[in-house]
Amino acid sequence: MNASLSDSFRKTIKKDFHQWLVAAPFVLPGLVLVAVFVIYPMIFTIRIALSEYQIVRGTITFLGLDNFVKIFSDSNGRFWYALRNNLLYGVVTTPLIVIMGMVLAYLVNNIRRGSTFFKVALYLPVITSWVIVSLVFTYMFNNSDRGLFNYLLVNVLHISKDYIPWLLREWPGNFAIWLMGVWKNVGWAMIIYLAALQGISPSLYEAASLDGAGIYAKFRHIVLPSLRPTTFFVLVNMVIGSFNVFIQVMLLTGGGPNGRTSVLQYMLYDEAFNKFEFGVASAIGMLSAIFIVALTVILNKTLKLDTVEDGGAGA
Amino acid sequence: MKKAGIKASEIAGQAMIWMLLLAALFVSSIPFIFMITNSFEEFSYVLPNPPRIFPTRLDFSAYEYIISRSDFPTAVKNSVINTFGTVGFAVFISMLSAYGFARIKFKGREVLFRIYLLTLMVPGFLNIIPQFVVLKSLAIPGFPDGLVGTRPGLMLIYIATGVCGHTFFLRNFFRNLPDALSESALIDGGGHGVIFFRIMLPLSTPAIGTMSIFAIQGMWEEYFTAKVIVGAQESMLTIPLLLQRLNGQHATRWEWVFACSLMALLPIVILFVVFHKKLVVGGLTSGSVKE
């Protein structure tokens, strides 16, 4: 700061300082931790993305945009496949999660007995750890006749003649990843929709009943319109979530064959922890962060809601 | 709901709902049924053919084996300490932060809060490399590797990465509490400390409880950070790391993996079954942006 501070400026500083003193005991402990272990690492990541980083020797050599060029010009097009798979994951799983979550919530909301049981039971996949779920799915999608899916398709239903090497092929592998995503997230959407359904005034239903509306008509004309904001919320979360897909790819397919089932986060992990290409990994991280932020902004603008502000408010 | 006049169509409707929900429940339960069934088997590294969905026998030797493993008590102990230690500290620090952001005016508050929000959108585990470097560079006497490979190191990262999300969720909650409450305390000469401990804390138990439960669930299953920070320390083994160890590279005793998975899952299921009525759904929505 300059030595020539005007008096009023000095006063403002003093007032700011006082406010800071009042806020410090509350904000500072968290801020120190966040600054050291979250914000500083993020800035460091940007630096690594523009450099070649040798973690053992601790040297950072500035490269400019070389890492990005490397990513975009890779002869296998790994980045583009990963990006495609992130987008496909969102496009395929989101509608299924929205529709199934909504329907299940509507059913649970209208059942006379046992709603609690169904609510908790259908929520179980959400609280089951990704590692555990991935292990079970690896087993169920086993490549031989010992996997559940192959056994059903070939031995029971006779749909396919040969056993499908699920986790070794591009589309079967992606299918397994999608299926797991849907299975894991439907319960979450259901709970969100249930909360919204319980907010619909009962008088609306009663009026509809008097008009002779059946269960379908009520769903079509009362429930669906009231759930619009919730649907947008679920949609935004699922689309953003599709850029955070990682563990199922790591444990199910390992991105194979040749990166065809990979996603950005897995590619990042692979570059950093298998190939020790931290610069490339950080550049991928930056790119996916840009995608996520851009998607959030676009979705919020087009759907005209501020999820970030309202999402966390208690229901 | 009207009790009187349950019509035939009503009964048919209920029957329909039951059928649909039972079908959905069956489909969504297949992986769990599969785990339970196969945890009673003995495979000796070979999968059964045909695959079994329903149990053929009730045998707990896989469970006995897991419990008798010498690394099992270590893993349980570490997972319990890490989970509760982290959630306790993270929630308390976040409550303080959230109160500061919601109720105290200071310069740069909005900018700082925006930064917190931004960190929530960035894939978190990208930070693991710099976090590792930071931990390593913390020169503390008696720790040649800094805090890498230690519980304090792991927990510092856990707590710090939890703070932004928790603060965001609780700030909204604190903001929605009526101003009149804290104003009356201010008039009575109470400072922010009094308001925080006497008014905000008691009023926000549902929100704090909800958040803690989701945080416990997340910490309990945390694999990646633990792998990188304490993976080389046998004494720091956690349950997810143990699970991954059981899932051998080429030969896996699936009954062990499933028995251990189910035991790892049980406390979380109990937690949600016991507390599900008290959960504030907003807690679900705030946690979902980031894995």
PDB file of C-alpha atoms in Angstrom, chain A residues 105-259:
ATOM      1  CA  ALA A 105     -41.441 -41.343  -5.582  1.00  0.00           C
ATOM      2  CA  TYR A 106     -45.014 -41.065  -6.835  1.00  0.00           C
ATOM      3  CA  LEU A 107     -45.690 -44.713  -6.018  1.00  0.00           C
ATOM      4  CA  VAL A 108     -44.111 -44.503  -2.564  1.00  0.00           C
ATOM      5  CA  ASN A 109     -46.025 -41.306  -1.886  1.00  0.00           C
ATOM      6  CA  ASN A 110     -49.333 -42.959  -2.763  1.00  0.00           C
ATOM      7  CA  ILE A 111     -48.931 -46.241  -0.988  1.00  0.00           C
ATOM      8  CA  ARG A 112     -51.034 -46.538   2.146  1.00  0.00           C
ATOM      9  CA  ARG A 113     -48.729 -48.767   4.153  1.00  0.00           C
ATOM     10  CA  GLY A 114     -45.053 -49.517   3.955  1.00  0.00           C
ATOM     11  CA  SER A 115     -43.910 -46.228   2.459  1.00  0.00           C
ATOM     12  CA  THR A 116     -41.068 -45.957   4.970  1.00  0.00           C
ATOM     13  CA  PHE A 117     -39.889 -49.454   4.183  1.00  0.00           C
ATOM     14  CA  PHE A 118     -39.780 -48.845   0.448  1.00  0.00           C
ATOM     15  CA  LYS A 119     -38.207 -45.445   0.890  1.00  0.00           C
ATOM     16  CA  VAL A 120     -35.305 -46.783   2.953  1.00  0.00           C
ATOM     17  CA  ALA A 121     -34.891 -49.978   0.926  1.00  0.00           C
ATOM     18  CA  LEU A 122     -34.800 -48.168  -2.411  1.00  0.00           C
ATOM     19  CA  TYR A 123     -32.327 -45.680  -0.999  1.00  0.00           C
ATOM     20  CA  LEU A 124     -29.802 -48.392  -0.056  1.00  0.00           C
ATOM     21  CA  PRO A 125     -27.835 -48.240  -3.335  1.00  0.00           C
ATOM     22  CA  VAL A 126     -27.151 -44.555  -2.703  1.00  0.00           C
ATOM     23  CA  ILE A 127     -25.421 -45.147   0.612  1.00  0.00           C
ATOM     24  CA  THR A 128     -23.510 -48.213  -0.522  1.00  0.00           C
ATOM     25  CA  SER A 129     -19.869 -47.416  -1.102  1.00  0.00           C
ATOM     26  CA  TRP A 130     -18.725 -47.098  -4.726  1.00  0.00           C
ATOM     27  CA  VAL A 131     -15.927 -49.549  -4.090  1.00  0.00           C
ATOM     28  CA  ILE A 132     -18.338 -52.218  -2.862  1.00  0.00           C
ATOM     29  CA  VAL A 133     -20.805 -51.602  -5.670  1.00  0.00           C
ATOM     30  CA  SER A 134     -18.058 -51.770  -8.259  1.00  0.00           C
ATOM     31  CA  LEU A 135     -16.840 -55.083  -6.871  1.00  0.00           C
ATOM     32  CA  VAL A 136     -20.327 -56.611  -7.105  1.00  0.00           C
ATOM     33  CA  PHE A 137     -20.848 -55.291 -10.621  1.00  0.00           C
ATOM     34  CA  THR A 138     -17.465 -56.648 -11.702  1.00  0.00           C
ATOM     35  CA  TYR A 139     -18.645 -60.033 -10.533  1.00  0.00           C
ATOM     36  CA  MET A 140     -22.080 -59.758 -12.162  1.00  0.00           C
ATOM     37  CA  PHE A 141     -20.554 -58.663 -15.466  1.00  0.00           C
ATOM     38  CA  ASN A 142     -17.932 -61.409 -15.395  1.00  0.00           C
ATOM     39  CA  ASN A 143     -16.773 -62.261 -18.902  1.00  0.00           C
ATOM     40  CA  SER A 144     -17.392 -65.988 -18.682  1.00  0.00           C
ATOM     41  CA  ASP A 145     -20.445 -68.107 -17.985  1.00  0.00           C
ATOM     42  CA  ARG A 146     -19.915 -67.363 -14.314  1.00  0.00           C
ATOM     43  CA  GLY A 147     -21.196 -63.806 -14.501  1.00  0.00           C
ATOM     44  CA  LEU A 148     -24.870 -63.247 -13.764  1.00  0.00           C
ATOM     45  CA  PHE A 149     -25.599 -61.261 -16.922  1.00  0.00           C
ATOM     46  CA  ASN A 150     -23.930 -63.706 -19.267  1.00  0.00           C
ATOM     47  CA  TYR A 151     -25.647 -66.606 -17.583  1.00  0.00           C
ATOM     48  CA  LEU A 152     -29.050 -64.940 -17.942  1.00  0.00           C
ATOM     49  CA  LEU A 153     -28.496 -63.934 -21.572  1.00  0.00           C
ATOM     50  CA  VAL A 154     -27.009 -67.182 -22.811  1.00  0.00           C
ATOM     51  CA  ASN A 155     -28.147 -70.021 -20.550  1.00  0.00           C
ATOM     52  CA  VAL A 156     -31.537 -68.799 -19.353  1.00  0.00           C
ATOM     53  CA  LEU A 157     -32.974 -66.446 -21.945  1.00  0.00           C
ATOM     54  CA  HIS A 158     -30.967 -67.713 -24.947  1.00  0.00           C
ATOM     55  CA  ILE A 159     -30.797 -64.191 -26.363  1.00  0.00           C
ATOM     56  CA  SER A 160     -27.127 -64.442 -27.156  1.00  0.00           C
ATOM     57  CA  LYS A 161     -25.191 -67.488 -28.299  1.00  0.00           C
ATOM     58  CA  ASP A 162     -21.819 -66.456 -27.005  1.00  0.00           C
ATOM     59  CA  TYR A 163     -20.717 -65.080 -23.693  1.00  0.00           C
ATOM     60  CA  ILE A 164     -20.117 -61.360 -23.895  1.00  0.00           C
ATOM     61  CA  PRO A 165     -16.764 -60.126 -22.557  1.00  0.00           C
ATOM     62  CA  TRP A 166     -18.636 -57.223 -20.949  1.00  0.00           C
ATOM     63  CA  LEU A 167     -15.851 -55.285 -19.371  1.00  0.00           C
ATOM     64  CA  LEU A 168     -13.376 -55.725 -22.202  1.00  0.00           C
ATOM     65  CA  ARG A 169     -15.399 -54.211 -25.055  1.00  0.00           C
ATOM     66  CA  GLU A 170     -16.293 -50.622 -25.847  1.00  0.00           C
ATOM     67  CA  TRP A 171     -20.100 -50.634 -25.788  1.00  0.00           C
ATOM     68  CA  PRO A 172     -20.770 -53.469 -23.350  1.00  0.00           C
ATOM     69  CA  GLY A 173     -18.276 -51.794 -21.006  1.00  0.00           C
ATOM     70  CA  ASN A 174     -20.011 -48.447 -21.314  1.00  0.00           C
ATOM     71  CA  PHE A 175     -23.340 -50.169 -20.800  1.00  0.00           C
ATOM     72  CA  ALA A 176     -22.107 -51.654 -17.514  1.00  0.00           C
ATOM     73  CA  ILE A 177     -20.901 -48.234 -16.383  1.00  0.00           C
ATOM     74  CA  TRP A 178     -24.243 -46.622 -17.289  1.00  0.00           C
ATOM     75  CA  LEU A 179     -26.262 -49.336 -15.623  1.00  0.00           C
ATOM     76  CA  MET A 180     -24.311 -48.934 -12.436  1.00  0.00           C
ATOM     77  CA  GLY A 181     -24.777 -45.167 -12.532  1.00  0.00           C
ATOM     78  CA  VAL A 182     -28.531 -45.515 -12.930  1.00  0.00           C
ATOM     79  CA  TRP A 183     -28.783 -48.162 -10.234  1.00  0.00           C
ATOM     80  CA  LYS A 184     -26.781 -46.038  -7.806  1.00  0.00           C
ATOM     81  CA  ASN A 185     -28.613 -42.734  -8.365  1.00  0.00           C
ATOM     82  CA  VAL A 186     -32.310 -43.553  -8.810  1.00  0.00           C
ATOM     83  CA  GLY A 187     -32.808 -43.679  -5.036  1.00  0.00           C
ATOM     84  CA  TRP A 188     -31.334 -40.221  -4.667  1.00  0.00           C
ATOM     85  CA  ALA A 189     -33.703 -38.745  -7.251  1.00  0.00           C
ATOM     86  CA  MET A 190     -36.590 -40.576  -5.588  1.00  0.00           C
ATOM     87  CA  ILE A 191     -35.873 -38.953  -2.211  1.00  0.00           C
ATOM     88  CA  ILE A 192     -35.660 -35.491  -3.757  1.00  0.00           C
ATOM     89  CA  TYR A 193     -38.953 -36.039  -5.605  1.00  0.00           C
ATOM     90  CA  LEU A 194     -40.608 -37.432  -2.483  1.00  0.00           C
ATOM     91  CA  ALA A 195     -39.784 -34.251  -0.588  1.00  0.00           C
ATOM     92  CA  ALA A 196     -41.272 -32.217  -3.436  1.00  0.00           C
ATOM     93  CA  LEU A 197     -44.388 -34.401  -3.645  1.00  0.00           C
ATOM     94  CA  GLN A 198     -45.031 -33.980   0.042  1.00  0.00           C
ATOM     95  CA  GLY A 199     -45.052 -30.244  -0.570  1.00  0.00           C
ATOM     96  CA  ILE A 200     -47.984 -30.462  -2.999  1.00  0.00           C
ATOM     97  CA  SER A 201     -51.166 -29.298  -1.315  1.00  0.00           C
ATOM     98  CA  PRO A 202     -53.625 -32.177  -0.635  1.00  0.00           C
ATOM     99  CA  SER A 203     -56.501 -29.919  -1.645  1.00  0.00           C
ATOM    100  CA  LEU A 204     -55.315 -30.141  -5.236  1.00  0.00           C
ATOM    101  CA  TYR A 205     -55.689 -33.925  -5.167  1.00  0.00           C
ATOM    102  CA  GLU A 206     -59.078 -33.692  -3.497  1.00  0.00           C
ATOM    103  CA  ALA A 207     -60.379 -31.273  -6.092  1.00  0.00           C
ATOM    104  CA  ALA A 208     -59.129 -33.605  -8.800  1.00  0.00           C
ATOM    105  CA  SER A 209     -60.763 -36.588  -7.118  1.00  0.00           C
ATOM    106  CA  LEU A 210     -64.078 -34.753  -7.051  1.00  0.00           C
ATOM    107  CA  ASP A 211     -63.700 -34.178 -10.762  1.00  0.00           C
ATOM    108  CA  GLY A 212     -63.255 -37.926 -11.111  1.00  0.00           C
ATOM    109  CA  ALA A 213     -59.599 -37.900 -11.972  1.00  0.00           C
ATOM    110  CA  GLY A 214     -57.835 -41.266 -11.748  1.00  0.00           C
ATOM    111  CA  ILE A 215     -54.312 -41.965 -10.611  1.00  0.00           C
ATOM    112  CA  TYR A 216     -52.917 -41.312 -14.081  1.00  0.00           C
ATOM    113  CA  ALA A 217     -54.838 -38.066 -14.625  1.00  0.00           C
ATOM    114  CA  LYS A 218     -53.667 -36.763 -11.273  1.00  0.00           C
ATOM    115  CA  PHE A 219     -50.105 -37.599 -12.151  1.00  0.00           C
ATOM    116  CA  ARG A 220     -50.383 -35.928 -15.534  1.00  0.00           C
ATOM    117  CA  HIS A 221     -52.157 -32.746 -14.498  1.00  0.00           C
ATOM    118  CA  ILE A 222     -51.152 -32.091 -10.892  1.00  0.00           C
ATOM    119  CA  VAL A 223     -47.945 -33.898 -10.121  1.00  0.00           C
ATOM    120  CA  LEU A 224     -45.953 -33.328 -13.292  1.00  0.00           C
ATOM    121  CA  PRO A 225     -46.391 -29.540 -13.414  1.00  0.00           C
ATOM    122  CA  SER A 226     -45.621 -29.160  -9.688  1.00  0.00           C
ATOM    123  CA  LEU A 227     -42.431 -31.126 -10.046  1.00  0.00           C
ATOM    124  CA  ARG A 228     -40.871 -28.945 -12.717  1.00  0.00           C
ATOM    125  CA  PRO A 229     -38.415 -27.105 -10.454  1.00  0.00           C
ATOM    126  CA  THR A 230     -37.401 -30.380  -8.796  1.00  0.00           C
ATOM    127  CA  THR A 231     -36.827 -31.962 -12.172  1.00  0.00           C
ATOM    128  CA  PHE A 232     -34.549 -29.111 -13.170  1.00  0.00           C
ATOM    129  CA  PHE A 233     -32.654 -29.506  -9.940  1.00  0.00           C
ATOM    130  CA  VAL A 234     -32.192 -33.254 -10.408  1.00  0.00           C
ATOM    131  CA  LEU A 235     -31.250 -32.677 -14.041  1.00  0.00           C
ATOM    132  CA  VAL A 236     -28.553 -30.139 -13.236  1.00  0.00           C
ATOM    133  CA  ASN A 237     -27.089 -32.365 -10.543  1.00  0.00           C
ATOM    134  CA  MET A 238     -27.025 -35.424 -12.761  1.00  0.00           C
ATOM    135  CA  VAL A 239     -25.491 -33.621 -15.716  1.00  0.00           C
ATOM    136  CA  ILE A 240     -22.760 -32.158 -13.539  1.00  0.00           C
ATOM    137  CA  GLY A 241     -22.389 -35.528 -11.835  1.00  0.00           C
ATOM    138  CA  SER A 242     -21.722 -37.114 -15.205  1.00  0.00           C
ATOM    139  CA  PHE A 243     -18.436 -35.212 -15.267  1.00  0.00           C
ATOM    140  CA  ASN A 244     -17.486 -36.702 -11.930  1.00  0.00           C
ATOM    141  CA  VAL A 245     -17.805 -40.334 -13.013  1.00  0.00           C
ATOM    142  CA  PHE A 246     -14.657 -42.067 -11.939  1.00  0.00           C
ATOM    143  CA  ILE A 247     -14.622 -45.015  -9.556  1.00  0.00           C
ATOM    144  CA  GLN A 248     -16.887 -47.259 -11.616  1.00  0.00           C
ATOM    145  CA  VAL A 249     -14.669 -46.743 -14.645  1.00  0.00           C
ATOM    146  CA  MET A 250     -11.509 -47.427 -12.667  1.00  0.00           C
ATOM    147  CA  LEU A 251     -12.838 -50.608 -11.096  1.00  0.00           C
ATOM    148  CA  LEU A 252     -15.025 -51.969 -13.914  1.00  0.00           C
ATOM    149  CA  THR A 253     -13.165 -51.420 -17.174  1.00  0.00           C
ATOM    150  CA  GLY A 254     -10.031 -49.460 -16.354  1.00  0.00           C
ATOM    151  CA  GLY A 255     -10.962 -47.305 -19.349  1.00  0.00           C
ATOM    152  CA  GLY A 256     -10.275 -50.182 -21.740  1.00  0.00           C
ATOM    153  CA  PRO A 257     -10.144 -51.183 -24.492  1.00  0.00           C
ATOM    154  CA  ASN A 258      -7.685 -48.474 -25.433  1.00  0.00           C
ATOM    155  CA  GLY A 259      -9.520 -45.660 -23.646  1.00  0.00           C
TER     156      GLY A 259
END
